[in-house]
Short mmCIF file of C-alpha atoms in Angstrom, two decimals:
data_model
loop_
_atom_site.label_atom_id
_atom_site.label_comp_id
_atom_site.label_asym_id
_atom_site.label_seq_id
_atom_site.Cartn_x
_atom_site.Cartn_y
_atom_site.Cartn_z
CA UNK A 1009 -15.87 -5.59 5.43
CA UNK A 1010 -14.78 -2.94 7.87
CA UNK A 1011 -12.00 -3.39 10.38
CA UNK A 1012 -14.48 -3.32 13.27
CA UNK A 1013 -16.57 -6.09 11.74
CA UNK A 1014 -13.46 -8.15 10.95
CA UNK A 1015 -12.16 -7.72 14.48
CA UNK A 1016 -15.54 -8.68 15.95
CA UNK A 1017 -15.63 -11.76 13.75
CA UNK A 1018 -12.13 -12.83 14.80
CA UNK A 1019 -12.94 -12.22 18.46
CA UNK A 1020 -16.01 -14.39 18.08
CA UNK A 1021 -14.00 -17.13 16.38
CA UNK A 1022 -11.20 -16.94 18.94
CA UNK A 1023 -13.41 -16.63 22.03
CA UNK A 1024 -12.61 -19.01 24.88
CA UNK A 1025 -14.53 -22.23 24.58
CA UNK A 1026 -15.86 -24.04 27.62
CA UNK A 1027 -14.04 -27.31 28.29
CA UNK A 1028 -15.68 -30.29 26.68
CA UNK A 1029 -16.64 -33.11 29.03
CA UNK A 1030 -16.05 -36.47 27.40
CA UNK A 1031 -17.16 -39.56 29.30
CA UNK A 1032 -14.33 -42.04 29.74
CA UNK A 1033 -16.27 -44.86 28.05
CA UNK A 1034 -16.93 -42.71 24.93
CA UNK A 1035 -13.43 -41.36 24.56
CA UNK A 1036 -10.84 -43.09 22.47
CA UNK A 1037 -7.26 -42.52 21.51
CA UNK A 1038 -4.45 -40.91 23.48
CA UNK A 1039 -6.73 -38.32 25.08
CA UNK A 1040 -8.17 -40.76 27.59
CA UNK A 1041 -6.07 -43.46 29.18
CA UNK A 1042 -8.44 -44.39 31.95
CA UNK A 1043 -11.58 -46.42 32.12
CA UNK A 1044 -14.24 -45.02 34.44
CA UNK A 1045 -11.70 -42.74 36.07
CA UNK A 1046 -9.30 -45.50 37.13
CA UNK A 1047 -5.93 -46.16 35.48
CA UNK A 1048 -5.79 -48.98 32.97
CA UNK A 1049 -3.37 -51.65 34.21
CA UNK A 1050 -0.15 -51.81 32.22
CA UNK A 1051 -0.77 -48.41 30.64
CA UNK A 1052 2.02 -45.89 31.10
CA UNK A 1053 1.25 -42.23 31.68
CA UNK A 1054 3.55 -39.63 30.15
CA UNK A 1055 2.78 -37.24 32.99
CA UNK A 1056 3.85 -39.79 35.61
CA UNK A 1057 7.60 -40.12 35.70
CA UNK A 1058 9.29 -43.46 35.88
CA UNK A 1059 11.93 -43.51 38.60
CA UNK A 1060 14.79 -44.20 36.18
CA UNK A 1061 13.66 -41.47 33.71
CA UNK A 1062 13.08 -38.68 36.20
CA UNK A 1063 16.69 -37.63 36.68
CA UNK A 1064 17.49 -37.68 32.95
CA UNK A 1065 14.53 -35.48 31.94
CA UNK A 1066 15.04 -32.83 34.62
CA UNK A 1067 17.98 -31.31 32.76
CA UNK A 1068 16.34 -31.30 29.30
CA UNK A 1069 16.67 -27.88 27.61
CA UNK A 1070 13.55 -25.98 26.52
CA UNK A 1071 12.99 -26.37 22.79
CA UNK A 1072 11.44 -23.78 20.47
CA UNK A 1073 7.67 -23.77 20.03
CA UNK A 1074 5.96 -25.98 17.47
CA UNK A 1075 2.27 -26.65 16.95
CA UNK A 1076 2.87 -30.38 16.59
CA UNK A 1077 4.61 -30.52 19.96
CA UNK A 1078 1.81 -28.47 21.52
CA UNK A 1079 -0.80 -30.82 20.09
CA UNK A 1080 1.04 -33.86 21.45
CA UNK A 1081 1.36 -32.26 24.89
CA UNK A 1082 -2.32 -31.33 24.97
CA UNK A 1083 -3.32 -34.88 24.05
CA UNK A 1084 -1.25 -36.21 26.94
CA UNK A 1085 -3.39 -34.44 29.54
CA UNK A 1086 -5.67 -37.01 31.14
CA UNK A 1087 -9.09 -36.37 32.69
CA UNK A 1088 -7.79 -37.32 36.16
CA UNK A 1089 -4.82 -34.94 36.05
CA UNK A 1090 -5.50 -33.78 39.63
CA UNK A 1091 -4.59 -37.23 40.96
CA UNK A 1092 -1.10 -37.01 39.46
CA UNK A 1093 1.66 -35.64 41.66
CA UNK A 1094 3.81 -32.87 40.14
CA UNK A 1095 7.09 -33.78 38.50
CA UNK A 1096 9.81 -32.15 36.43
CA UNK A 1097 8.27 -33.63 33.28
CA UNK A 1098 4.93 -32.08 34.14
CA UNK A 1099 6.50 -28.65 34.68
CA UNK A 1100 8.38 -29.04 31.40
CA UNK A 1101 5.12 -29.89 29.64
CA UNK A 1102 3.35 -26.93 31.24
CA UNK A 1103 6.22 -24.69 30.17
CA UNK A 1104 5.82 -25.96 26.61
CA UNK A 1105 2.06 -25.33 26.74
CA UNK A 1106 2.52 -21.82 28.10
CA UNK A 1107 5.16 -21.09 25.46
CA UNK A 1108 2.76 -22.35 22.80
CA UNK A 1109 -0.11 -20.24 24.09
CA UNK A 1110 2.12 -17.17 24.24
CA UNK A 1111 3.25 -17.82 20.69
CA UNK A 1112 -0.38 -18.18 19.59
CA UNK A 1113 -1.22 -14.91 21.34
CA UNK A 1114 1.71 -13.17 19.62
CA UNK A 1115 0.64 -14.59 16.26
CA UNK A 1116 -2.91 -13.38 16.92
CA UNK A 1117 -1.56 -9.91 17.74
CA UNK A 1118 0.58 -9.90 14.59
CA UNK A 1119 -2.39 -11.03 12.52
CA UNK A 1120 -4.52 -8.26 14.03
CA UNK A 1121 -1.79 -5.73 13.23
CA UNK A 1122 -1.60 -7.05 9.67
CA UNK A 1123 -5.37 -6.67 9.33
CA UNK A 1124 -5.17 -3.12 10.66
CA UNK A 1125 -2.31 -2.33 8.30
CA UNK A 1126 -4.25 -3.77 5.37
CA UNK A 1127 -7.28 -1.71 6.37
CA UNK A 1128 -5.15 1.45 6.65
CA UNK A 1129 -3.60 0.73 3.26
CA UNK A 1130 -7.02 0.17 1.71
CA UNK A 1131 -8.30 3.41 3.26
CA UNK A 1132 -5.20 5.27 2.07
CA UNK A 1133 -5.53 3.80 -1.41
CA UNK A 1134 -9.22 4.62 -1.72
CA UNK A 1135 -8.63 8.15 -0.39
CA UNK A 1136 -5.75 8.64 -2.82
CA UNK A 1137 -7.93 7.38 -5.69
CA UNK A 1138 -10.67 9.77 -4.60
CA UNK A 1139 -8.20 12.68 -4.54
CA UNK A 1140 -6.87 11.69 -7.99
CA UNK A 1141 -10.43 11.63 -9.36
CA UNK A 1142 -11.13 15.06 -7.86
CA UNK A 1143 -7.91 16.45 -9.36
CA UNK A 1144 -8.74 14.88 -12.72
CA UNK A 1145 -12.19 16.54 -12.65
CA UNK A 1146 -10.64 19.89 -11.70
CA UNK A 1147 -8.12 19.54 -14.54
CA UNK A 1148 -10.89 18.74 -17.03
CA UNK A 1149 -12.86 21.77 -15.77
CA UNK A 1150 -9.75 23.95 -16.09
CA UNK A 1151 -9.11 22.66 -19.62
CA UNK A 1152 -12.74 23.36 -20.58
CA UNK A 1153 -12.48 26.83 -19.02
CA UNK A 1154 -9.19 27.45 -20.85
CA UNK A 1155 -10.76 26.38 -24.13
CA UNK A 1156 -13.71 28.72 -23.53
CA UNK A 1157 -11.35 31.58 -22.64
CA UNK A 1158 -9.30 30.97 -25.78
CA UNK A 1159 -12.46 31.12 -27.88
CA UNK A 1160 -13.54 34.33 -26.11
CA UNK A 1161 -10.04 35.76 -26.53
CA UNK A 1162 -10.11 34.93 -30.24
CA UNK A 1163 -13.53 36.57 -30.59
CA UNK A 1164 -12.30 39.67 -28.72
CA UNK A 1165 -9.21 39.79 -30.94
CA UNK A 1166 -11.31 39.68 -34.09
CA UNK A 1167 -13.61 42.33 -32.63
CA UNK A 1168 -10.60 44.51 -31.82
CA UNK A 1169 -9.22 44.02 -35.35
CA UNK A 1170 -12.59 44.99 -36.87
CA UNK A 1171 -12.75 48.11 -34.71
CA UNK A 1172 -9.18 48.99 -35.62
CA UNK A 1173 -9.99 48.60 -39.30
CA UNK A 1174 -13.14 50.72 -38.85
CA UNK A 1175 -11.13 53.32 -36.93
CA UNK A 1176 -8.51 53.44 -39.70
CA UNK A 1177 -11.24 53.69 -42.32
CA UNK A 1178 -12.92 56.55 -40.39
CA UNK A 1179 -9.58 58.31 -39.98
CA UNK A 1180 -8.86 57.91 -43.70
CA UNK A 1181 -12.35 59.23 -44.55
CA UNK A 1182 -11.90 62.16 -42.16
CA UNK A 1183 -8.53 62.97 -43.72
CA UNK A 1184 -10.02 62.89 -47.20
CA UNK A 1185 -12.82 65.26 -46.18
CA UNK A 1186 -10.36 67.56 -44.53
CA UNK A 1187 -8.18 67.60 -47.62
CA UNK A 1188 -11.20 68.36 -49.84
CA UNK A 1189 -12.42 71.20 -47.71
CA UNK A 1190 -9.86 73.86 -47.59
CA UNK A 1191 -9.97 76.09 -44.94
#
């Protein structure tokens, strides 16, 4: 799978999803704490501060990001969140959500960089393997050529030795004829 196809696949998987509309009567659990848009009597809302808690939570320090905390904060958002007046707790929760989304974005960027690095490494490795194969073929060709040249050299050497022997024999024969013929 190429890097472009992998990136397209991840973009498709990570594309923004439209918000899901869940009717209040069908919803269950901590996501929905209202019935037909009205608050359930006796039910406390984490986004609505209690008067005695408000001053204590305003000075709470920001904690590091965790997915569990982000999940809890997201589940605390109610369908009628526009009816709630802003508070320090709400801003703290929004800060946590933003921090979580930023962290997710950074992790996505790191993952994309890791995928690119892996793709570059795979490309480098395959190119290096290709170069090694080409060099191996060139070396085999050079060895075959060297072997052929050695055989030709040996044949030329034997030919030279034969000619030298013939030359010496002709010289010896010429000297014998010269010695026999005075004059």
